PDB file of C-alpha atoms and ligand atoms in Angstrom:
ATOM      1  CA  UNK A   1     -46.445  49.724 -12.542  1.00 40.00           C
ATOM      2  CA  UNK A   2     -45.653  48.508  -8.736  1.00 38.00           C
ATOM      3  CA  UNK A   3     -46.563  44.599 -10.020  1.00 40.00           C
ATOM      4  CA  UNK A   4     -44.242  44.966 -12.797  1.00 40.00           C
ATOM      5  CA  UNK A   5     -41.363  46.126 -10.827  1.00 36.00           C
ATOM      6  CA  UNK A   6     -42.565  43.388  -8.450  1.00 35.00           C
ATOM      7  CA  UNK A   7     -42.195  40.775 -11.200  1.00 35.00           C
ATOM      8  CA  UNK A   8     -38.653  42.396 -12.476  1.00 37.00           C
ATOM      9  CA  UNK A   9     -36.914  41.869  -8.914  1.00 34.00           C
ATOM     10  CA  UNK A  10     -38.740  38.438  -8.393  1.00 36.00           C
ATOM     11  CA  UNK A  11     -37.177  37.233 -11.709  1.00 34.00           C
ATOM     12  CA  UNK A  12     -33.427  38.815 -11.281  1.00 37.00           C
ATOM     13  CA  UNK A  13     -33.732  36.926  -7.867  1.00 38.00           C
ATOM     14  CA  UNK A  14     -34.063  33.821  -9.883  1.00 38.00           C
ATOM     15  CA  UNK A  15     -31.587  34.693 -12.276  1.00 39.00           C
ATOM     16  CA  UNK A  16     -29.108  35.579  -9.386  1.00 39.00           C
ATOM     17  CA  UNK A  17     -30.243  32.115  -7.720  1.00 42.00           C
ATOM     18  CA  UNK A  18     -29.709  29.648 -10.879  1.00 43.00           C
ATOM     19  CA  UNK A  19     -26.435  31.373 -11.571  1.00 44.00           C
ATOM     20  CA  UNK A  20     -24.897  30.774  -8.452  1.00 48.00           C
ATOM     21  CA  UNK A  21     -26.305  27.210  -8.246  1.00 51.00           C
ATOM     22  CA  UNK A  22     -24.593  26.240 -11.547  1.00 59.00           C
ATOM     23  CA  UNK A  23     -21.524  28.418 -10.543  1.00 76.00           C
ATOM     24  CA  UNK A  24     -21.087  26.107  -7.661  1.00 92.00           C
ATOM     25  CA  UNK A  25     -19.013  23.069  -7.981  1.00 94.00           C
ATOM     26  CA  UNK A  26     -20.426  20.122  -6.743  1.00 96.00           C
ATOM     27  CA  UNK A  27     -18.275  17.015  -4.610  1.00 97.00           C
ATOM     28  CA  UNK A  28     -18.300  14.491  -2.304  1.00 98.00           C
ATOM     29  CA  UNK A  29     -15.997  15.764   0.260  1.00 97.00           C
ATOM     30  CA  UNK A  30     -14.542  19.158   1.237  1.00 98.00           C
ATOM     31  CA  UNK A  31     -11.553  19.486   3.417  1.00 98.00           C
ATOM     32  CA  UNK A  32     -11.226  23.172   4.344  1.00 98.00           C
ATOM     33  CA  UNK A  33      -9.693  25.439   7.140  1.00 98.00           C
ATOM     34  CA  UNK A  34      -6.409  22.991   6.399  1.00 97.00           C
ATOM     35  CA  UNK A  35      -2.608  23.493   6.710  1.00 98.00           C
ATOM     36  CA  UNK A  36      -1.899  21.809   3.062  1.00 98.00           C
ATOM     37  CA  UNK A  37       1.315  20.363   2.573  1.00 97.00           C
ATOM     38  CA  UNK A  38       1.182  20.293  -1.613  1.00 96.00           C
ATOM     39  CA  UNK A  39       4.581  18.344  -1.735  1.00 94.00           C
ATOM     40  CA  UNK A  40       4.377  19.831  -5.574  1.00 94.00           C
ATOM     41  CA  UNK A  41       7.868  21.007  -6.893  1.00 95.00           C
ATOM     42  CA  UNK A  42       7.819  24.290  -4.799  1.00 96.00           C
ATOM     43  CA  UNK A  43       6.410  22.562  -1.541  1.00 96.00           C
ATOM     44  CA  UNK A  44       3.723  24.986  -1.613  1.00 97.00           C
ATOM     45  CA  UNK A  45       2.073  25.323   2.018  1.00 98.00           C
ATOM     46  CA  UNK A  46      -1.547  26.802   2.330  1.00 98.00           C
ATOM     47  CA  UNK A  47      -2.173  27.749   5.979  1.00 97.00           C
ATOM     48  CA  UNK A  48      -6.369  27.653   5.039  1.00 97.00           C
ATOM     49  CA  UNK A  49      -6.279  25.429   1.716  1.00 98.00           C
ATOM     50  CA  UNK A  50      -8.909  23.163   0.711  1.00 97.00           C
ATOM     51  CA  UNK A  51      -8.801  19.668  -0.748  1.00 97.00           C
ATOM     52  CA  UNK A  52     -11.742  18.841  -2.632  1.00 98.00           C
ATOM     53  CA  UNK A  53     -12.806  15.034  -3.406  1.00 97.00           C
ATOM     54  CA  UNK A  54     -15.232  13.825  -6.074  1.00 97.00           C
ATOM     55  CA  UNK A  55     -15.942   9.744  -6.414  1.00 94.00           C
ATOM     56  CA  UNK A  56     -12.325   8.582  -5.635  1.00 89.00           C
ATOM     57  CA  UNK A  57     -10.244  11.680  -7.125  1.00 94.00           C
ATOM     58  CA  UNK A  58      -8.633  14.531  -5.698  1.00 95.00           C
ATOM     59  CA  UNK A  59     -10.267  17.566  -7.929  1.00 97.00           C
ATOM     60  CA  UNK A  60      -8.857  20.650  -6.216  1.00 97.00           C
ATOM     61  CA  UNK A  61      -5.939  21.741  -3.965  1.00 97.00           C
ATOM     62  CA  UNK A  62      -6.129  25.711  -3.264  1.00 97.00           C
ATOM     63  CA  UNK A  63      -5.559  28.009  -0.871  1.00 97.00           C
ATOM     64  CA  UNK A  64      -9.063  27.942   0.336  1.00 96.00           C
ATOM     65  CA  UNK A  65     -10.169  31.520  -1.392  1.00 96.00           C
ATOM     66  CA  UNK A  66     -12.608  29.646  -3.188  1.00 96.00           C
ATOM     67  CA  UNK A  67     -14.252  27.339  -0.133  1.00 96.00           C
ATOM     68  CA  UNK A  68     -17.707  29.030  -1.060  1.00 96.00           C
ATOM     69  CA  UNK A  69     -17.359  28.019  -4.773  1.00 96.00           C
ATOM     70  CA  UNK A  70     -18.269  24.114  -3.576  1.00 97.00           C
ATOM     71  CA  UNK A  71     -20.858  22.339  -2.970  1.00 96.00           C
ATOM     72  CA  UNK A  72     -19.797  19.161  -0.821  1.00 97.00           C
ATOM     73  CA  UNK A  73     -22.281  16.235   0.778  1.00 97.00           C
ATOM     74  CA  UNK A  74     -19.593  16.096   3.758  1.00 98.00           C
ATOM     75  CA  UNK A  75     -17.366  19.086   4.829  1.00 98.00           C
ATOM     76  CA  UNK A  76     -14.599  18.360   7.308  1.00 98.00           C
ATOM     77  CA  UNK A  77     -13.155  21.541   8.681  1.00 98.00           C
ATOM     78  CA  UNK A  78      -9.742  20.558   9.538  1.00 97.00           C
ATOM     79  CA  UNK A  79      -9.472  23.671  12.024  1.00 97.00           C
ATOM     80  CA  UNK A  80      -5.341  24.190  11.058  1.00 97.00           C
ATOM     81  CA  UNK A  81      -4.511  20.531  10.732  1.00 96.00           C
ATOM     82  CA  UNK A  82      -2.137  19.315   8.630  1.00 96.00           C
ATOM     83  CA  UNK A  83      -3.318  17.568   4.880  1.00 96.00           C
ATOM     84  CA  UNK A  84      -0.836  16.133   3.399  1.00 96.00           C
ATOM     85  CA  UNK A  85       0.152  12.928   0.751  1.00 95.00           C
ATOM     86  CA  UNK A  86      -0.568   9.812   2.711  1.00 95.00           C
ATOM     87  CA  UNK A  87       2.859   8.036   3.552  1.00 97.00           C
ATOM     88  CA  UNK A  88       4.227   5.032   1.562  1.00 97.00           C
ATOM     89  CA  UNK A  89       6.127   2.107   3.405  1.00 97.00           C
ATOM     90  CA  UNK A  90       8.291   0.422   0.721  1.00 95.00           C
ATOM     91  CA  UNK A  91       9.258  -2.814   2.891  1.00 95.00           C
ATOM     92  CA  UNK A  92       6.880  -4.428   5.810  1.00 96.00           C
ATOM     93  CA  UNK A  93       6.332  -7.696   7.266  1.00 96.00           C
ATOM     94  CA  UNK A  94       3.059  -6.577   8.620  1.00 97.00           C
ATOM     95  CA  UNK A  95       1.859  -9.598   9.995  1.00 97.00           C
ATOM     96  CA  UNK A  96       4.989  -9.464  12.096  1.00 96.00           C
ATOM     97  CA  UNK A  97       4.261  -6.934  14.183  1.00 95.00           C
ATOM     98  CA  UNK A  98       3.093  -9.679  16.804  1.00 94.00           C
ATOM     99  CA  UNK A  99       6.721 -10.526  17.283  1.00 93.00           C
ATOM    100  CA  UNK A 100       7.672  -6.285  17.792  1.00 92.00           C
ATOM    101  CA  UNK A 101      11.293  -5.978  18.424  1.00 89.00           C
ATOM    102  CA  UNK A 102      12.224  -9.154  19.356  1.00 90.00           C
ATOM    103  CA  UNK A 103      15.526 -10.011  19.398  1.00 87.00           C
ATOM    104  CA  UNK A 104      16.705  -6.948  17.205  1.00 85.00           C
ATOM    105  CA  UNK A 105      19.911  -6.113  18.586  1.00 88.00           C
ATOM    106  CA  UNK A 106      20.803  -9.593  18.764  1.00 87.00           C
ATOM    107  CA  UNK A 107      22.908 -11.292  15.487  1.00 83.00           C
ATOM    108  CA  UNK A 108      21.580 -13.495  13.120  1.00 81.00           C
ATOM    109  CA  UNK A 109      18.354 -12.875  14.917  1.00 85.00           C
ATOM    110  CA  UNK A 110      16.594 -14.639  11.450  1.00 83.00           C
ATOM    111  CA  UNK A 111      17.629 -17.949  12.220  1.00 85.00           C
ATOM    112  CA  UNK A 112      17.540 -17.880  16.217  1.00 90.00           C
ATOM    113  CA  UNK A 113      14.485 -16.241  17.230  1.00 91.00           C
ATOM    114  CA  UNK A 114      12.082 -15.640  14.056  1.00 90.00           C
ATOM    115  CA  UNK A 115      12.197 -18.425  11.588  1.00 87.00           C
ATOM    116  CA  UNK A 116      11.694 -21.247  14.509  1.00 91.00           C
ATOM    117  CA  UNK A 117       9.187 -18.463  16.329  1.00 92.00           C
ATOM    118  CA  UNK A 118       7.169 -18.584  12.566  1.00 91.00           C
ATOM    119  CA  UNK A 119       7.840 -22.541  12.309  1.00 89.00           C
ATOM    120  CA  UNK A 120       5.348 -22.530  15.727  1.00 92.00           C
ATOM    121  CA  UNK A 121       2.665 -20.031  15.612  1.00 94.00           C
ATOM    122  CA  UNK A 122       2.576 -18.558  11.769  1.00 96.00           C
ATOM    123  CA  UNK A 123      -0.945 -19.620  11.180  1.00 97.00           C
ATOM    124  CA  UNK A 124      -3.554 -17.708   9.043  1.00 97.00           C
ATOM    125  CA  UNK A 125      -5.222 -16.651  11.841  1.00 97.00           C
ATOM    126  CA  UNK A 126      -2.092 -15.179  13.100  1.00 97.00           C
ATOM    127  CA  UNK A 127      -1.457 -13.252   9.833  1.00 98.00           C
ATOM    128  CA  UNK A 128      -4.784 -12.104   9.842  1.00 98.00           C
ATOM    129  CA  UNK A 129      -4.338 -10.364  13.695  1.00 97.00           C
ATOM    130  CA  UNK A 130      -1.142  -9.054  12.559  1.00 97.00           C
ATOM    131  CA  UNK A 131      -2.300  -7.639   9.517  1.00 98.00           C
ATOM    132  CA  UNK A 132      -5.357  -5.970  11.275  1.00 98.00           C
ATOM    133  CA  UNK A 133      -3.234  -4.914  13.602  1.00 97.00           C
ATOM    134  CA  UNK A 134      -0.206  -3.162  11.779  1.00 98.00           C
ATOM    135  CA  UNK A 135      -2.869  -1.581   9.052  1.00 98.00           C
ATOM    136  CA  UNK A 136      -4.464   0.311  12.235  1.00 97.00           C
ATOM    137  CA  UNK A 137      -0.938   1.391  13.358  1.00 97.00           C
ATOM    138  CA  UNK A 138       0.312   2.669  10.356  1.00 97.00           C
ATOM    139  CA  UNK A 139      -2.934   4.755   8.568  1.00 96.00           C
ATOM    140  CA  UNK A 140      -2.837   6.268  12.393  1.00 95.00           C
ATOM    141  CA  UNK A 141       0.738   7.242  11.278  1.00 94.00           C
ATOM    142  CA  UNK A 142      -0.374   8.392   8.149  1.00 94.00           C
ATOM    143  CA  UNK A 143       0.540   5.770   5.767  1.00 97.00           C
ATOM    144  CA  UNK A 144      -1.563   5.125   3.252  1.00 96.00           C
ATOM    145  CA  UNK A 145       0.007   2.340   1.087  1.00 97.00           C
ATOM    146  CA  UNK A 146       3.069  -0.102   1.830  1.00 98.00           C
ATOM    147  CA  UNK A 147       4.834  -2.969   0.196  1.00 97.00           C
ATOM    148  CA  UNK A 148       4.285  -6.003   2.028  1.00 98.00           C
ATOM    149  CA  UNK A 149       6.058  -9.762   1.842  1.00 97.00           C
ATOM    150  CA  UNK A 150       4.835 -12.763   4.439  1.00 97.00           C
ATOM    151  CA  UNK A 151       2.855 -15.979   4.264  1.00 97.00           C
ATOM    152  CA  UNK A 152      -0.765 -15.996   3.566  1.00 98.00           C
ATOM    153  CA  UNK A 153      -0.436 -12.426   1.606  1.00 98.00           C
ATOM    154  CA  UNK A 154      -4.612 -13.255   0.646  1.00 98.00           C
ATOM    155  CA  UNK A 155      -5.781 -13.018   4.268  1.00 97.00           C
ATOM    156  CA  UNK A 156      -3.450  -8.990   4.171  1.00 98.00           C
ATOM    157  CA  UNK A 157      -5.338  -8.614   1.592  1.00 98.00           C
ATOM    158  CA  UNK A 158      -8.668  -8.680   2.993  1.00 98.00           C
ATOM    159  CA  UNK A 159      -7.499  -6.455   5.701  1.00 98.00           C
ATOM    160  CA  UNK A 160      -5.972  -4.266   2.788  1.00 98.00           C
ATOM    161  CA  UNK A 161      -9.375  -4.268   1.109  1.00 98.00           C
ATOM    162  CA  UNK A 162     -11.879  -3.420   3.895  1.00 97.00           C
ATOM    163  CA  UNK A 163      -9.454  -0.509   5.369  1.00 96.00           C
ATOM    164  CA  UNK A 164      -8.817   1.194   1.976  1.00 95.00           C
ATOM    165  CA  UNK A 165      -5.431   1.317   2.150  1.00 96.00           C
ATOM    166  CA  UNK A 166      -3.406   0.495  -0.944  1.00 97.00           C
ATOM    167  CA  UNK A 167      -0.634  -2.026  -1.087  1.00 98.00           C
ATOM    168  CA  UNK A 168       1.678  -4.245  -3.001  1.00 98.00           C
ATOM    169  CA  UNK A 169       1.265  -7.680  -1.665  1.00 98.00           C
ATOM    170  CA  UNK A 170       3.706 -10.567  -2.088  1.00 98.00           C
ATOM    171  CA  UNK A 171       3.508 -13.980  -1.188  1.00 98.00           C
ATOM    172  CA  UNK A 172       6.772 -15.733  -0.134  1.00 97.00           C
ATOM    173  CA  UNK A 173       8.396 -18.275  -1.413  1.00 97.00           C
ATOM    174  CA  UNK A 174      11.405 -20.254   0.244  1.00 95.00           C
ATOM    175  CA  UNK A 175      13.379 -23.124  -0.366  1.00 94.00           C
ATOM    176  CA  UNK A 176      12.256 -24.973   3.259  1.00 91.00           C
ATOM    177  CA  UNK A 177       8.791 -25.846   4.625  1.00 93.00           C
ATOM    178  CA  UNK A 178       6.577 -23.057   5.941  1.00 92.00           C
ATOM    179  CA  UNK A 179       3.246 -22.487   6.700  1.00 91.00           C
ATOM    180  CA  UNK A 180       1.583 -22.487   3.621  1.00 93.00           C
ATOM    181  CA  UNK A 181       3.760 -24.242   1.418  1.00 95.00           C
ATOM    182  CA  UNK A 182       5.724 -27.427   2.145  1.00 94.00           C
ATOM    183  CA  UNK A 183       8.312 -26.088  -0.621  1.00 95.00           C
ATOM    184  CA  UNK A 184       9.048 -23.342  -2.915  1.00 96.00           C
ATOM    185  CA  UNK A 185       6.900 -25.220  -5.609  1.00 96.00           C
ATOM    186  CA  UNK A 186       3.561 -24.655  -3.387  1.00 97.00           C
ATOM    187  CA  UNK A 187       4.927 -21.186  -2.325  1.00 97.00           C
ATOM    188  CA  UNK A 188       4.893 -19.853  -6.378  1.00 98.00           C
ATOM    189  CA  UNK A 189       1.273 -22.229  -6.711  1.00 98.00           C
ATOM    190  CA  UNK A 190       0.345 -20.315  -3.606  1.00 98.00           C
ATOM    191  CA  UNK A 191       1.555 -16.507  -5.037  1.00 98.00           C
ATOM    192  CA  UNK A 192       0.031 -17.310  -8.599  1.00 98.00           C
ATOM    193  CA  UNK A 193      -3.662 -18.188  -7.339  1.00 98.00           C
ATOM    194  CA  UNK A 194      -3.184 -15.072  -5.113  1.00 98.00           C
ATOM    195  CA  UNK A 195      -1.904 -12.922  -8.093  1.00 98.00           C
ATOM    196  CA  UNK A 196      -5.165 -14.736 -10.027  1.00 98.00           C
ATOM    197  CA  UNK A 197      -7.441 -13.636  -7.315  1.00 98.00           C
ATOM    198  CA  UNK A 198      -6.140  -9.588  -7.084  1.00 98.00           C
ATOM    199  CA  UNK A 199      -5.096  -8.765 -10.314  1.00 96.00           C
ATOM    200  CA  UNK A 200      -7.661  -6.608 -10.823  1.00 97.00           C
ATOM    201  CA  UNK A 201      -7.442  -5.244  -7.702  1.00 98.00           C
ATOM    202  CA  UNK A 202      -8.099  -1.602  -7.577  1.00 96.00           C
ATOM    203  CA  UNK A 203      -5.931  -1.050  -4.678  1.00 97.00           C
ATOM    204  CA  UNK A 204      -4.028  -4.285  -4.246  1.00 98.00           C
ATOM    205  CA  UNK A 205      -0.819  -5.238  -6.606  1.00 98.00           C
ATOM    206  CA  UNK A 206      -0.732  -8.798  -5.775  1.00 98.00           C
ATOM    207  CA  UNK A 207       3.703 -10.139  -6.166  1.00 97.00           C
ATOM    208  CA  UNK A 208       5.845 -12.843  -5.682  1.00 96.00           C
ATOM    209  CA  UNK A 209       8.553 -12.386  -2.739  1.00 96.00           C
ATOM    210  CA  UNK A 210      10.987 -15.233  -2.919  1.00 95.00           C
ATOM    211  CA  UNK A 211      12.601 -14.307   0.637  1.00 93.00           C
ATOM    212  CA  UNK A 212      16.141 -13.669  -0.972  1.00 89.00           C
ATOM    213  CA  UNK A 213      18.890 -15.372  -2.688  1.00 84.00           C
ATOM    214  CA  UNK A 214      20.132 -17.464   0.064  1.00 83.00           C
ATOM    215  CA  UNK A 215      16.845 -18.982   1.167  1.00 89.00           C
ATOM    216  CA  UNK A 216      16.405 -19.855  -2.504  1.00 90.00           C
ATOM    217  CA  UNK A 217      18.043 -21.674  -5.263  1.00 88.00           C
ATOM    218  CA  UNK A 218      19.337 -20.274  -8.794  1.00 86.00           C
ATOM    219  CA  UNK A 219      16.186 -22.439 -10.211  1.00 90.00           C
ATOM    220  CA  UNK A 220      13.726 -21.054  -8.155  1.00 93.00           C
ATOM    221  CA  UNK A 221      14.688 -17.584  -9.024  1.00 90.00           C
ATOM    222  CA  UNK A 222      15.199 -18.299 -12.523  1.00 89.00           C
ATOM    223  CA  UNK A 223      11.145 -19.797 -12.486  1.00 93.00           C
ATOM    224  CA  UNK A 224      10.157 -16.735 -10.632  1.00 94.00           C
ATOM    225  CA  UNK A 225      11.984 -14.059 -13.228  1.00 91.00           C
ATOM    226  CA  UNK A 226      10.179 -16.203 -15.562  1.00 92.00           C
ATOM    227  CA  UNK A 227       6.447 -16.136 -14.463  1.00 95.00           C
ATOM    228  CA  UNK A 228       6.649 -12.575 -12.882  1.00 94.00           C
ATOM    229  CA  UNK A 229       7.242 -11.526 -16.944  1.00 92.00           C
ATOM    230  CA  UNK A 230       4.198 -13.553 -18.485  1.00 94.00           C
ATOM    231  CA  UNK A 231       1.948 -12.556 -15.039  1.00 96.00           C
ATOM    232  CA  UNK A 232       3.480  -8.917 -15.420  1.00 95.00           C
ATOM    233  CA  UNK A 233       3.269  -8.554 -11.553  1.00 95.00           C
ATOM    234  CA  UNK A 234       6.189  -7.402  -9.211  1.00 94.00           C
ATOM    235  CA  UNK A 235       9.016  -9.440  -7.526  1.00 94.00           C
ATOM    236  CA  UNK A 236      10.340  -7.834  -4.039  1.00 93.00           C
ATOM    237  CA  UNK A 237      13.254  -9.786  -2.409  1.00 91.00           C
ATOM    238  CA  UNK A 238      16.080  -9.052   0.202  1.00 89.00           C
ATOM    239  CA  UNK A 239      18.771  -7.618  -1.001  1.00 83.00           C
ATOM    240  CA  UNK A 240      22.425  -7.203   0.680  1.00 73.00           C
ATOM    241  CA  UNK A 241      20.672  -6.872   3.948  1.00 75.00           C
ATOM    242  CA  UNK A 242      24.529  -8.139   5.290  1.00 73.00           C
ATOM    243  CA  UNK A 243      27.984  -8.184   3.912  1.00 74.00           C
ATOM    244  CA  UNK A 244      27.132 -12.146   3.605  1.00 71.00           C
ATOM    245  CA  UNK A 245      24.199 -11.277   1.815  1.00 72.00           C
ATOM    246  CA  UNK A 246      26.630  -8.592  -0.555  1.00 74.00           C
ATOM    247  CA  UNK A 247      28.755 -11.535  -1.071  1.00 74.00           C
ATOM    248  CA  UNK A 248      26.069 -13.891  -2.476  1.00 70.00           C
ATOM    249  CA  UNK A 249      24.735 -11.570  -4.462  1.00 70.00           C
ATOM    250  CA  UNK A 250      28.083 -10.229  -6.228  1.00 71.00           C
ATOM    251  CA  UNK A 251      28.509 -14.175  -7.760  1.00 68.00           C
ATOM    252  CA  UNK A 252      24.819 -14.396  -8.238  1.00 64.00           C
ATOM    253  CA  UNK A 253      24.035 -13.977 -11.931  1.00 59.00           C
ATOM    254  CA  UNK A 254      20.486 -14.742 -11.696  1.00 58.00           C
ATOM    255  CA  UNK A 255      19.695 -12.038  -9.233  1.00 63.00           C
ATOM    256  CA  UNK A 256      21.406  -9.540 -11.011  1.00 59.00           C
ATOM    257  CA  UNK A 257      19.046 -10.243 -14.330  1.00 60.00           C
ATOM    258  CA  UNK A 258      16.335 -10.240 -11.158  1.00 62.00           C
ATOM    259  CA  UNK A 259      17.281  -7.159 -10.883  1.00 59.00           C
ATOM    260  CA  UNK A 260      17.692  -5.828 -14.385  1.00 59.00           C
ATOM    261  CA  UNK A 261      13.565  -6.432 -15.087  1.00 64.00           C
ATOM    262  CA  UNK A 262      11.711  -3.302 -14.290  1.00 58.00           C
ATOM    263  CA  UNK A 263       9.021  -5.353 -11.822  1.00 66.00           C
ATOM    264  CA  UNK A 264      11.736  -6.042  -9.206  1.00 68.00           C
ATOM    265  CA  UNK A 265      11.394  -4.452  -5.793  1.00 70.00           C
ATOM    266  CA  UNK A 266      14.906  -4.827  -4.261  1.00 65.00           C
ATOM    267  CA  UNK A 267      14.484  -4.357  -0.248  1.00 65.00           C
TER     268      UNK A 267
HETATM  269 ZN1   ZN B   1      12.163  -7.759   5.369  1.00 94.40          ZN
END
């Protein structure tokens, strides 16, 4: 009589054990203890939610009533910190931030200070630091993805790639010499064996960025429009950054049909 009773508990313990094992959901990371900012359509707040992570998806968001229901390989316990949607930057030059506020209260600082500044020292090396540099700034800040336009957009895009962030790269194209393209022909040769390279990109949306409509011609755009269909990427360009630029732009037929195809980024 006392073995079988023995044998009774030892086998609801098992029962007990299994259940709970399969009850638990299993993932790779567990954020708990966190102040969750949902940003869903009531901007629900949970002062001890949980974010739960499996492979490279986001599989729960509660208030945290469930944290024993998980089984995670890494828990962070976010002690009250915030969790939130990482933060998207829709226009950056992030190479740029080597030249950080220069000349920006000063007029027309494009043509005096940065072009003849970029004619000098834009090198790939260069982009490289500034990329490195910028992508450290702004995940500290919270951003997460941004929408980039420079020279040498491949070399932000291995910076891109080994940080995780995600971004929409494009690589310039202008009417005068630069640094990687004598003219706007080897700037669009340049963007499409970038686009070739990161089309398939989990995390990278490789574009062209002709600079805007006055540092291009009517042809260029026109070719642009053109391959930006048949490659299906993006196009970002200035936009009525100045009432010069507004004026340009009113007469200019080409970047309003620019404007009227769904991959444009107007900045
Ligand atoms: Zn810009």
């Amino acid at each position: 009589m006392f073995k079988k009773t023995l044998i009774a508990v030892s086998l609801a313990a098992t029962t007990l054990a299994s259940t709970s094992a399969l009850a638990l959901e299993k993932v790779d990371l567990l954020i708990k203890n966190a102040t969750v900012l949902t940003m869903n359509e009531d901007r629900t707040v949970f002062k001890q939610g949980l974010v739960a992570v499996k492979g490279n998806k986001i599989v729960a968001v509660t208030n945290g009533k469930d944290v024993e229901d998980y089984q995670a390989k890494t828990t962070i316990d976010a002690d009250g910190d915030i969790v939130m949607p990482g933060l998207i930057n829709t226009h950056t030059h992030v190479s740029m931030t080597v030249f950080r506020s220069l000349a920006d209260d000063v007029p027309d600082r494009l043509h005096r200070y940065i072009f003849p500044l970029e004619k000098k020292l834009v090198s790939r090396d260069m982009v490289r630091i500034g990329a490195q540099l910028g992508n450290v700034e702004m995940v500290k800040g919270g951003v997460t993805t941004y929408a980039d336009m420079y020279y040498f957009e491949d070399e932000v895009a291995k910076t891109v790639d080994k940080i995780g962030m995600r971004a929409i790269l494009g690589e310039s194209v202008i009417k005068f010499p630069v640094a990687d393209a004598a003219n706007a022909e080897e700037g669009i040769q340049y963007a499409l064996n970038f686009i070739e390279e990161y089309k398939d990109h989990p995390r990278i949306t490789p574009a062209f960025a002709p600079h805007a409509p006055y540092t291009n011609t009517t042809e260029i755009l026109q070719k642009i429009t053109k391959l930006s269909l048949e490659h299906d990427v993006p196009v970002m360009i200035h936009l009525a950054e100045s009432d010069r630029e507004n004026e340009v732009i009113a007469s200019a037929v080409v970047v309003n049909h620019l404007l009227l195809t769904w991959q444009t980024l107007a900045l």
